[in-house]
Coordinates of C-alpha atoms in Angstrom, one line a residue:
E1 CA -153.1 -207.4 49.6
L2 CA -154.1 -206.6 46.0
E3 CA -156.3 -203.7 47.2
Q4 CA -153.4 -202.3 49.2
R5 CA -151.2 -202.4 46.2
G6 CA -153.7 -200.4 44.2
V7 CA -155.0 -203.2 42.0
N8 CA -158.7 -202.9 41.1
T9 CA -160.5 -205.8 42.7
S10 CA -164.0 -204.6 41.9
V11 CA -164.6 -207.2 39.1
N12 CA -166.8 -209.1 41.5
Q13 CA -169.9 -208.3 39.3
P14 CA -172.4 -210.1 37.1
S15 CA -172.1 -210.6 33.4
G16 CA -173.1 -207.1 32.3
H17 CA -170.1 -205.6 34.2
C18 CA -167.8 -208.3 32.8
F19 CA -169.0 -207.4 29.2
V20 CA -168.3 -203.7 29.8
M21 CA -164.9 -204.3 31.3
L22 CA -163.8 -206.7 28.5
S23 CA -165.1 -204.4 25.7
S24 CA -163.4 -201.4 27.2
N25 CA -160.2 -203.2 27.7
I26 CA -160.0 -204.4 24.1
I27 CA -161.1 -201.2 22.5
G28 CA -158.0 -199.0 23.0
S29 CA -155.4 -197.0 21.2
G30 CA -154.6 -199.9 18.9
I31 CA -157.3 -198.9 16.5
F32 CA -155.6 -195.6 15.9
I33 CA -152.3 -197.3 15.3
S34 CA -152.8 -200.6 13.4
P35 CA -154.9 -199.6 10.3
K36 CA -151.9 -198.3 8.4
G37 CA -149.9 -201.5 9.1
V38 CA -152.8 -203.8 8.2
L39 CA -153.3 -202.1 4.9
D40 CA -149.6 -202.0 4.1
H41 CA -149.2 -205.7 4.6
A42 CA -152.6 -206.8 3.3
G43 CA -152.0 -204.9 0.1
S44 CA -155.6 -203.8 -0.6
V45 CA -158.6 -202.2 1.0
G46 CA -160.8 -205.4 0.6
F47 CA -158.2 -207.7 2.1
S48 CA -157.5 -205.4 5.0
L49 CA -161.2 -205.4 5.9
I50 CA -161.2 -209.2 5.7
V51 CA -158.2 -209.3 8.1
W52 CA -160.1 -207.1 10.6
V53 CA -163.2 -209.3 10.5
L54 CA -161.2 -212.6 10.7
G55 CA -159.0 -211.2 13.4
G56 CA -162.1 -210.8 15.6
G57 CA -163.1 -214.3 14.8
I58 CA -159.7 -215.7 15.8
C59 CA -160.0 -213.7 19.1
A60 CA -163.4 -215.3 19.7
L61 CA -161.9 -218.8 19.3
G62 CA -159.0 -218.0 21.7
S63 CA -161.4 -216.5 24.2
L64 CA -163.6 -219.6 24.4
C65 CA -160.5 -221.7 25.0
Y66 CA -159.4 -219.3 27.8
A67 CA -162.9 -219.5 29.3
E68 CA -162.4 -223.2 29.7
L69 CA -159.0 -222.7 31.2
G70 CA -160.3 -219.9 33.5
V71 CA -162.9 -222.1 35.2
T72 CA -160.8 -225.3 35.2
I73 CA -157.8 -223.5 36.7
P74 CA -159.5 -220.8 38.7
K75 CA -156.4 -218.6 39.4
S76 CA -155.9 -215.0 38.5
G77 CA -152.8 -214.3 36.3
G78 CA -154.0 -215.5 32.9
D79 CA -151.6 -217.3 30.6
Y80 CA -148.8 -217.3 33.2
S81 CA -150.9 -219.1 35.8
Y82 CA -152.3 -221.7 33.4
V83 CA -148.9 -222.5 31.8
T84 CA -147.2 -222.8 35.1
E85 CA -149.9 -225.1 36.4
I86 CA -149.9 -227.3 33.2
F87 CA -146.3 -227.3 32.0
G88 CA -144.3 -226.4 35.1
G89 CA -142.2 -223.6 36.3
L90 CA -139.7 -223.2 33.4
V91 CA -142.3 -222.6 30.7
G92 CA -144.4 -220.4 33.0
F93 CA -141.3 -218.4 33.8
L94 CA -140.5 -217.9 30.1
L95 CA -143.9 -216.5 29.5
L96 CA -143.5 -214.2 32.5
W97 CA -140.0 -213.2 31.4
S98 CA -141.2 -212.3 27.9
A99 CA -144.2 -210.3 29.3
V100 CA -142.0 -208.3 31.7
L101 CA -139.3 -207.6 29.1
I102 CA -141.2 -207.6 25.9
M103 CA -145.0 -207.5 26.0
Y104 CA -145.8 -204.8 28.5
P105 CA -142.8 -202.5 27.7
T106 CA -143.1 -202.8 23.9
T107 CA -146.9 -202.2 24.1
L108 CA -146.2 -199.1 26.2
A109 CA -143.6 -197.9 23.8
V110 CA -145.9 -198.2 20.8
I111 CA -148.7 -196.4 22.6
A112 CA -146.3 -193.7 23.8
L113 CA -145.0 -193.2 20.3
T114 CA -148.6 -192.9 19.0
F115 CA -149.3 -190.3 21.7
S116 CA -146.3 -188.2 20.6
N117 CA -147.1 -188.6 16.9
Y118 CA -150.7 -187.4 17.4
V119 CA -149.6 -184.5 19.6
L120 CA -146.9 -183.3 17.3
Q121 CA -148.5 -184.1 13.9
P122 CA -150.5 -180.8 13.7
A123 CA -147.2 -178.9 14.2
F124 CA -145.7 -180.8 11.2
P125 CA -148.6 -181.0 8.7
N126 CA -146.4 -181.7 5.7
C127 CA -143.8 -184.1 7.1
L128 CA -143.2 -186.6 9.9
P129 CA -142.4 -185.2 13.3
P130 CA -138.7 -185.3 14.1
Y131 CA -137.4 -188.6 15.5
I132 CA -135.8 -186.9 18.6
A133 CA -138.9 -184.9 19.3
T134 CA -141.2 -188.0 19.3
R135 CA -138.8 -190.0 21.5
L136 CA -138.4 -187.2 24.0
L137 CA -142.1 -186.5 24.3
S138 CA -142.8 -190.3 24.6
T139 CA -140.2 -190.7 27.3
T140 CA -141.5 -187.6 29.2
C141 CA -145.0 -189.0 29.1
V142 CA -144.0 -192.5 30.3
M143 CA -141.9 -191.0 33.1
F144 CA -144.6 -188.6 34.2
L145 CA -147.3 -191.3 34.4
T146 CA -144.8 -193.6 36.2
W147 CA -144.3 -190.8 38.8
V148 CA -148.1 -190.4 39.1
N149 CA -148.7 -194.1 39.7
C150 CA -145.8 -194.2 42.1
S151 CA -147.1 -191.3 44.1
S152 CA -150.8 -192.2 44.4
V153 CA -153.2 -195.0 43.6
R154 CA -156.1 -192.6 43.5
W155 CA -154.4 -190.3 41.0
G156 CA -153.7 -193.3 38.7
T157 CA -157.3 -194.5 38.8
R158 CA -158.7 -191.0 38.2
I159 CA -156.5 -190.5 35.2
Q160 CA -157.8 -193.8 33.8
D161 CA -161.4 -192.9 34.4
I162 CA -161.1 -189.5 32.8
F163 CA -159.0 -190.3 29.8
T164 CA -161.1 -193.4 28.8
V165 CA -163.6 -190.9 27.4
G166 CA -161.0 -189.8 24.8
K167 CA -161.0 -193.1 22.8
L168 CA -164.8 -193.4 22.9
L169 CA -165.3 -189.8 21.6
A170 CA -162.8 -190.3 18.8
L171 CA -164.3 -193.6 17.6
V172 CA -167.9 -192.4 17.8
L173 CA -166.9 -189.3 15.8
I174 CA -165.0 -191.3 13.2
I175 CA -167.8 -193.8 12.6
V176 CA -170.6 -191.3 12.5
V177 CA -168.8 -189.0 10.1
G178 CA -167.7 -191.9 8.0
M179 CA -171.3 -193.2 7.7
V180 CA -172.5 -189.8 6.7
Q181 CA -169.8 -189.7 4.0
I182 CA -170.9 -193.1 2.7
A183 CA -174.6 -192.0 2.7
N184 CA -173.6 -189.1 0.6
G185 CA -172.0 -191.4 -2.0
H186 CA -168.3 -191.2 -1.0
Y187 CA -167.4 -194.8 -1.1
D188 CA -165.2 -195.2 -4.3
A189 CA -162.4 -197.0 -2.4
L190 CA -165.0 -199.5 -1.0
E191 CA -166.5 -200.6 -4.3
P192 CA -165.5 -204.3 -5.0
Q193 CA -163.7 -203.6 -8.2
T194 CA -161.6 -200.9 -6.5
A195 CA -161.3 -202.5 -3.0
F196 CA -159.4 -205.5 -4.3
E197 CA -156.9 -203.6 -6.5
F198 CA -153.6 -204.5 -4.9
I199 CA -151.1 -201.7 -4.1
K200 CA -148.4 -204.4 -4.2
D201 CA -148.2 -208.1 -5.0
P202 CA -149.7 -210.1 -2.1
S203 CA -148.0 -213.0 -0.3
V204 CA -149.0 -215.3 2.5
G205 CA -146.2 -213.9 4.6
Q206 CA -147.4 -210.3 4.2
I207 CA -151.0 -211.3 5.0
A208 CA -149.6 -213.1 8.2
L209 CA -148.0 -209.8 9.2
A210 CA -151.3 -208.0 8.5
F211 CA -152.9 -210.3 11.1
L212 CA -150.1 -209.5 13.6
Q213 CA -150.8 -205.8 13.1
A214 CA -154.5 -206.3 13.6
S215 CA -154.0 -208.5 16.7
F216 CA -152.3 -205.5 18.4
A217 CA -155.6 -203.6 18.3
Y218 CA -157.5 -206.7 19.6
S219 CA -155.1 -207.4 22.4
G220 CA -156.9 -207.5 25.8
W221 CA -159.4 -210.2 24.8
N222 CA -158.0 -212.4 27.6
F223 CA -158.3 -209.7 30.3
L224 CA -161.0 -211.4 32.4
N225 CA -158.7 -214.4 32.8
Y226 CA -156.3 -212.2 34.8
V227 CA -159.1 -211.7 37.4
T228 CA -160.9 -215.1 37.2
E229 CA -160.9 -215.4 41.0
E230 CA -163.0 -212.2 41.3
V231 CA -165.6 -213.0 38.6
V232 CA -169.1 -214.0 40.0
E233 CA -170.3 -217.3 38.4
P234 CA -167.5 -217.5 35.7
R235 CA -169.2 -220.5 34.2
K236 CA -172.0 -218.3 32.9
N237 CA -170.4 -214.8 32.9
L238 CA -167.2 -215.5 31.0
P239 CA -168.9 -217.0 27.9
R240 CA -171.6 -214.3 27.9
A241 CA -169.0 -211.6 28.0
I242 CA -167.1 -213.2 25.1
Y243 CA -170.2 -213.8 23.0
I244 CA -171.3 -210.1 23.3
S245 CA -168.1 -208.1 23.5
I246 CA -165.9 -209.6 20.8
P247 CA -168.5 -209.4 18.0
L248 CA -169.2 -205.8 19.1
V249 CA -165.5 -204.9 19.1
T250 CA -165.1 -206.5 15.7
L251 CA -168.0 -204.4 14.4
V252 CA -166.6 -201.2 15.8
Y253 CA -163.1 -201.8 14.3
T254 CA -164.5 -202.8 10.9
L255 CA -166.8 -199.7 10.8
T256 CA -163.9 -197.5 11.9
N257 CA -161.7 -198.7 9.0
I258 CA -164.6 -198.4 6.5
A259 CA -165.0 -194.8 7.8
Y260 CA -161.3 -194.1 7.1
F261 CA -161.7 -195.4 3.5
S262 CA -164.8 -193.2 2.9
S263 CA -162.6 -190.1 3.0
M264 CA -159.0 -191.3 2.2
S265 CA -157.5 -193.2 -0.6
P266 CA -155.3 -196.2 0.3
Q267 CA -152.2 -194.2 -0.5
E268 CA -153.3 -191.3 1.6
L269 CA -153.8 -193.6 4.6
L270 CA -150.4 -195.2 4.0
D271 CA -148.7 -191.8 3.8
S272 CA -150.3 -190.6 7.0
N273 CA -148.4 -190.8 10.2
A274 CA -151.5 -190.1 12.3
V275 CA -154.5 -191.6 10.4
A276 CA -157.2 -190.1 12.6
V277 CA -155.6 -186.6 12.3
T278 CA -155.7 -186.9 8.5
F279 CA -159.3 -188.0 8.7
G280 CA -160.2 -185.1 10.8
E281 CA -158.4 -182.6 8.6
K282 CA -160.3 -183.8 5.5
L283 CA -163.8 -183.9 7.0
L284 CA -164.1 -181.9 10.2
G285 CA -162.9 -178.5 9.0
V286 CA -162.5 -176.0 11.8
F287 CA -163.2 -178.8 14.3
S288 CA -160.3 -181.0 13.1
W289 CA -158.5 -180.2 16.4
V290 CA -160.9 -182.5 18.2
M291 CA -159.4 -185.6 16.6
P292 CA -155.7 -185.2 17.8
I293 CA -156.9 -184.2 21.2
S294 CA -159.2 -187.2 21.5
V295 CA -156.6 -189.7 20.4
A296 CA -154.0 -188.1 22.6
L297 CA -156.3 -188.5 25.6
S298 CA -156.9 -192.1 24.6
T299 CA -153.3 -193.0 24.3
F300 CA -152.4 -191.1 27.4
G301 CA -155.0 -193.1 29.3
G302 CA -153.7 -196.3 27.6
I303 CA -150.2 -195.7 28.9
N304 CA -151.5 -195.2 32.4
G305 CA -153.6 -198.3 32.2
Y306 CA -150.7 -200.6 31.1
L307 CA -148.5 -199.1 33.9
F308 CA -151.3 -199.6 36.4
T309 CA -152.0 -203.3 35.5
S310 CA -148.4 -204.4 35.0
S311 CA -148.0 -204.6 38.8
R312 CA -150.6 -207.5 38.9
L313 CA -148.4 -209.7 36.7
C314 CA -145.4 -208.9 38.8
F315 CA -147.4 -209.7 41.9
S316 CA -148.4 -213.1 40.4
G317 CA -144.8 -213.9 39.4
A318 CA -143.3 -212.9 42.7
R319 CA -146.0 -214.9 44.6
E320 CA -144.8 -218.0 42.7
G321 CA -141.1 -217.2 43.4
H322 CA -140.4 -216.5 39.7
L323 CA -139.6 -212.8 40.2
P324 CA -137.7 -211.0 43.0
Y325 CA -140.0 -210.5 45.9
L326 CA -139.0 -206.8 45.7
L327 CA -141.4 -206.5 42.7
A328 CA -144.4 -207.5 44.9
M329 CA -143.6 -204.8 47.5
I330 CA -145.5 -201.6 47.9
H331 CA -144.5 -198.2 49.3
L332 CA -144.9 -198.0 53.1
K333 CA -147.1 -194.9 53.0
S334 CA -148.7 -194.5 49.5
C335 CA -149.2 -198.3 49.0
T336 CA -148.0 -198.1 45.4
P337 CA -145.9 -200.8 43.7
I338 CA -142.9 -198.6 43.0
P339 CA -140.3 -201.3 42.1
A340 CA -142.6 -202.9 39.5
L341 CA -143.4 -199.6 38.0
L342 CA -139.8 -198.5 37.8
V343 CA -138.8 -201.8 36.1
C344 CA -141.6 -201.4 33.5
C345 CA -140.7 -197.7 32.9
T346 CA -137.0 -198.4 32.4
A347 CA -137.7 -201.3 29.9
T348 CA -140.1 -199.1 28.0
I349 CA -137.7 -196.2 27.6
V350 CA -135.0 -198.6 26.3
I351 CA -137.4 -200.1 23.7
L352 CA -138.5 -196.6 22.7
C353 CA -135.0 -196.0 21.3
I354 CA -134.6 -199.1 19.3
G355 CA -137.4 -199.4 16.8
D356 CA -140.2 -197.7 14.9
T357 CA -143.9 -198.2 15.7
H358 CA -144.9 -200.8 13.1
N359 CA -141.8 -203.0 13.6
L360 CA -142.5 -202.9 17.4
I361 CA -146.1 -204.0 16.7
N362 CA -144.9 -207.0 14.7
Y363 CA -142.4 -207.7 17.5
V364 CA -144.8 -207.7 20.4
S365 CA -147.7 -209.3 18.4
F366 CA -145.5 -212.3 17.5
I367 CA -144.6 -212.9 21.2
N368 CA -148.2 -212.4 22.2
Y369 CA -149.4 -215.0 19.6
L370 CA -146.7 -217.3 20.7
S371 CA -147.9 -217.1 24.3
Y372 CA -151.5 -217.6 23.3
G373 CA -150.6 -220.7 21.3
V374 CA -148.6 -222.3 24.1
T375 CA -151.5 -221.7 26.5
I376 CA -154.1 -223.2 24.2
A377 CA -151.9 -226.1 23.5
G378 CA -151.8 -226.5 27.2
L379 CA -155.6 -226.9 27.2
L380 CA -155.3 -229.9 25.0
Y381 CA -152.4 -231.4 27.0
Y382 CA -154.4 -230.8 30.2
R383 CA -157.4 -232.7 28.8
W384 CA -155.1 -235.6 28.0
K385 CA -153.2 -235.4 31.4
K386 CA -156.4 -235.0 33.6
P387 CA -159.3 -236.3 31.6
K388 CA -161.6 -236.8 34.7
L389 CA -161.1 -233.3 36.0
V390 CA -164.3 -231.3 36.4
R391 CA -164.6 -228.7 33.6
P392 CA -167.6 -226.4 34.0
I393 CA -167.0 -225.1 30.5
K394 CA -165.7 -227.6 27.9
V395 CA -165.4 -226.3 24.3
N396 CA -165.5 -228.5 21.3
L397 CA -162.1 -229.8 20.3
L398 CA -162.5 -228.1 16.9
V399 CA -162.1 -224.7 18.6
P400 CA -158.6 -225.1 20.1
C401 CA -157.5 -227.2 17.1
S402 CA -158.7 -224.5 14.6
Y403 CA -157.0 -221.8 16.6
L404 CA -153.7 -223.8 16.7
V405 CA -153.7 -224.4 13.0
F406 CA -154.1 -220.7 12.3
W407 CA -151.5 -220.0 15.0
A408 CA -148.9 -222.2 13.4
V409 CA -149.4 -220.8 9.9
L410 CA -149.4 -217.2 11.2
L411 CA -146.2 -217.6 13.2
G412 CA -144.4 -219.6 10.6
F413 CA -145.0 -217.2 7.8
S414 CA -144.4 -214.2 10.0
L415 CA -141.0 -215.6 11.1
Y416 CA -140.3 -216.2 7.4
S417 CA -141.2 -212.7 6.3
E418 CA -139.6 -210.8 9.3
P419 CA -136.9 -213.1 10.6
V420 CA -135.0 -210.4 12.4
V421 CA -137.9 -208.7 14.1
C422 CA -139.7 -211.9 15.1
G423 CA -136.5 -213.8 15.8
M424 CA -135.3 -211.2 18.2
G425 CA -138.4 -211.8 20.3
L426 CA -137.7 -215.5 20.4
V427 CA -134.0 -214.9 21.4
I428 CA -135.0 -212.6 24.2
M429 CA -137.6 -215.1 25.5
L430 CA -135.0 -217.9 25.5
T431 CA -132.5 -215.8 27.5
G432 CA -134.9 -216.5 30.3
V433 CA -133.7 -220.1 30.5
P434 CA -130.4 -219.4 32.2
I435 CA -132.1 -216.7 34.3
Y436 CA -134.6 -219.2 35.5
F437 CA -131.9 -221.7 36.7
I438 CA -129.8 -218.9 38.3
G439 CA -132.6 -216.8 39.8
V440 CA -135.3 -219.4 40.6
Q441 CA -133.7 -222.9 40.9
W442 CA -130.5 -221.8 42.6
K443 CA -131.8 -221.5 46.2
N444 CA -128.5 -220.9 48.2
K445 CA -127.3 -217.8 46.4
P446 CA -124.6 -215.7 48.1
H447 CA -126.1 -212.8 50.0
W448 CA -124.7 -210.1 47.6
I449 CA -126.9 -211.4 44.8
S450 CA -130.0 -210.5 46.7
I451 CA -131.4 -207.1 45.6
T452 CA -134.3 -207.0 48.0
Y453 CA -132.6 -205.2 50.9
L454 CA -131.1 -202.5 48.7
G455 CA -134.3 -202.0 46.8
Q456 CA -136.3 -201.8 50.0
R457 CA -134.0 -199.0 51.3
L458 CA -134.1 -197.1 48.1
C459 CA -137.8 -197.3 47.4
Y460 CA -139.0 -197.5 51.0
V461 CA -141.2 -200.5 50.2
V462 CA -142.4 -203.6 52.2
F463 CA -144.6 -206.6 51.6
P464 CA -148.3 -205.9 51.7
Q465 CA -149.9 -206.5 55.1
D466 CA -153.5 -206.7 56.2
D467 CA -152.5 -205.0 59.4
P468 CA -150.0 -202.1 59.4
S469 CA -148.8 -203.2 62.8
E470 CA -147.6 -206.5 61.3
I471 CA -145.2 -204.7 58.9
Q472 CA -141.6 -205.7 59.8
P473 CA -138.9 -203.1 59.9
L474 CA -136.3 -203.1 57.1
T475 CA -133.3 -205.1 58.3
E476 CA -130.4 -206.7 56.6
K477 CA -132.0 -210.1 57.2
S478 CA -134.6 -209.4 54.4
E479 CA -133.9 -211.8 51.7
L480 CA -135.0 -212.3 48.1

C-alpha cells in the first residue's frame, strides 16, 4: 500500500544505508536559515558555537531514547505511534494534530521563505526583498511542487534526487573556503577574547531561544523511527546510524558556522537576510552566483521532500482512525496522495502570511521539542508500566532523565521569553481536544459530516489496493 502511495519503502538496508539516510535527512536547508537566529539569541560568536555543539549532543541523547522505543514498539510512524501505544488515543491525536497543522506546514513555510529570500536577494543587494514578493514566490513554489507531487510519484522522487546535490555543494563550498580563510589568518571573530564579546546582555531565556533556533537545523534526527518496520536488524543498525551520523552532522554544522565567522563580523551576519549569499559575495568574487543557486536548489528540494513525506504521517493517522480516511487515499491513476498533499499545501500557504522566518522557527521548534519530551517521558512511563517487556535496546536511565531536564528548562524559559509565539503553538495543539471527541470518539455522526464521498469525487481517489480489480467504485455508501 505504501509503495502504491508513492512512499519510499527502500529502507530495508544495512547500517551503512541507514547512516546515509539519517545524515542526509538531518542536513538540510536549516543550516542556511538558523545561524542568524542562533547568533541573535546567543549574543556572541562563542556562545553560538557552543549552542551548535550542545544542540548536537542533545539530539544524540534523544536519538538513543528513540532507538529504544523503535525496537520496543516496532511500528512505523515515530512519535505518533509510540505516544498512541503508551498514553492512548487522545495524546497521540494531539501530537498528530499539531504535526498536521503546525510542524509540517510551518517547516514548509520557513523553507519556502528561505528559498524566496535566496532567489530574490541578489536582485535587492542593499535591502530586504519586498514582503509581497517573497510571499508570492514562496506560495508559487509550494503550489508548483504540490502539483508535481499530485501528478506523478516519479517526478517527485526525481526532483528530490537531483536537488539534494544543491545543499551538499553549498556546504562543501562554504566549509572549504572558510578553512582557507582561517589558514590565511582571517579568524579575528573566532579569537577567545573577541568571540565572547556580547552584542547584547545575555539571559537564560535568550539562550533557550538560541537552542530552539539550532534545533530547527537538527530536525530530522528521529527520521529512522518513522520507518522502523523497514530497517534490517534495528537492534544493531539504529544505534550505529546514531553514533556515526549525529557527530558527523554536528561537526559539519559547527564548521559551517566557523566558516561564516571567518569572513563576516557578527553584525554583518545579523544584518544579512541570506547568510550564504553574503558569504559568497565577500569571498567568491565572480563565482558568487554559485551560492544563491546552490541554496535555492537545496531549499527547493527540501520543500519537495517535506511534501513527499507528509503523506506517510497522514497514512499512519488515518490507519488508526485519527484522521479522515480521505487523507489515506490515492489517485486512481497516478497513485499519488492528493488529499493529504492539498491539506499540507493549504495550511502552509496560510502560515506563510502570518509570520516572519525566525518567529516561525521558534514556533515550530517549541512544538517539536514538546513532542519529543512527551515521547521520551513515555519511555520512562512504559518501563514502569511494562517492566518485563523485552527491550533489545535499553539505554541507561541517565539518558532520558538528562534529556527531560534539559527539555523542561528549555521549554520553560522559551515560553517565558516568547509567550505569544510559543503560547500560540500550545493553544493550537489543545484545540485538538474537542476535535478528537467530535471527529474520533463520536462514532454515529450524521451522514452530512462525512467528507469522504465529496473528497473522493473531487480528487478521484480511492483506498490503496494490492489488486486494481479490488478497487470499489465510488458510491454514496463510502463513509469516513
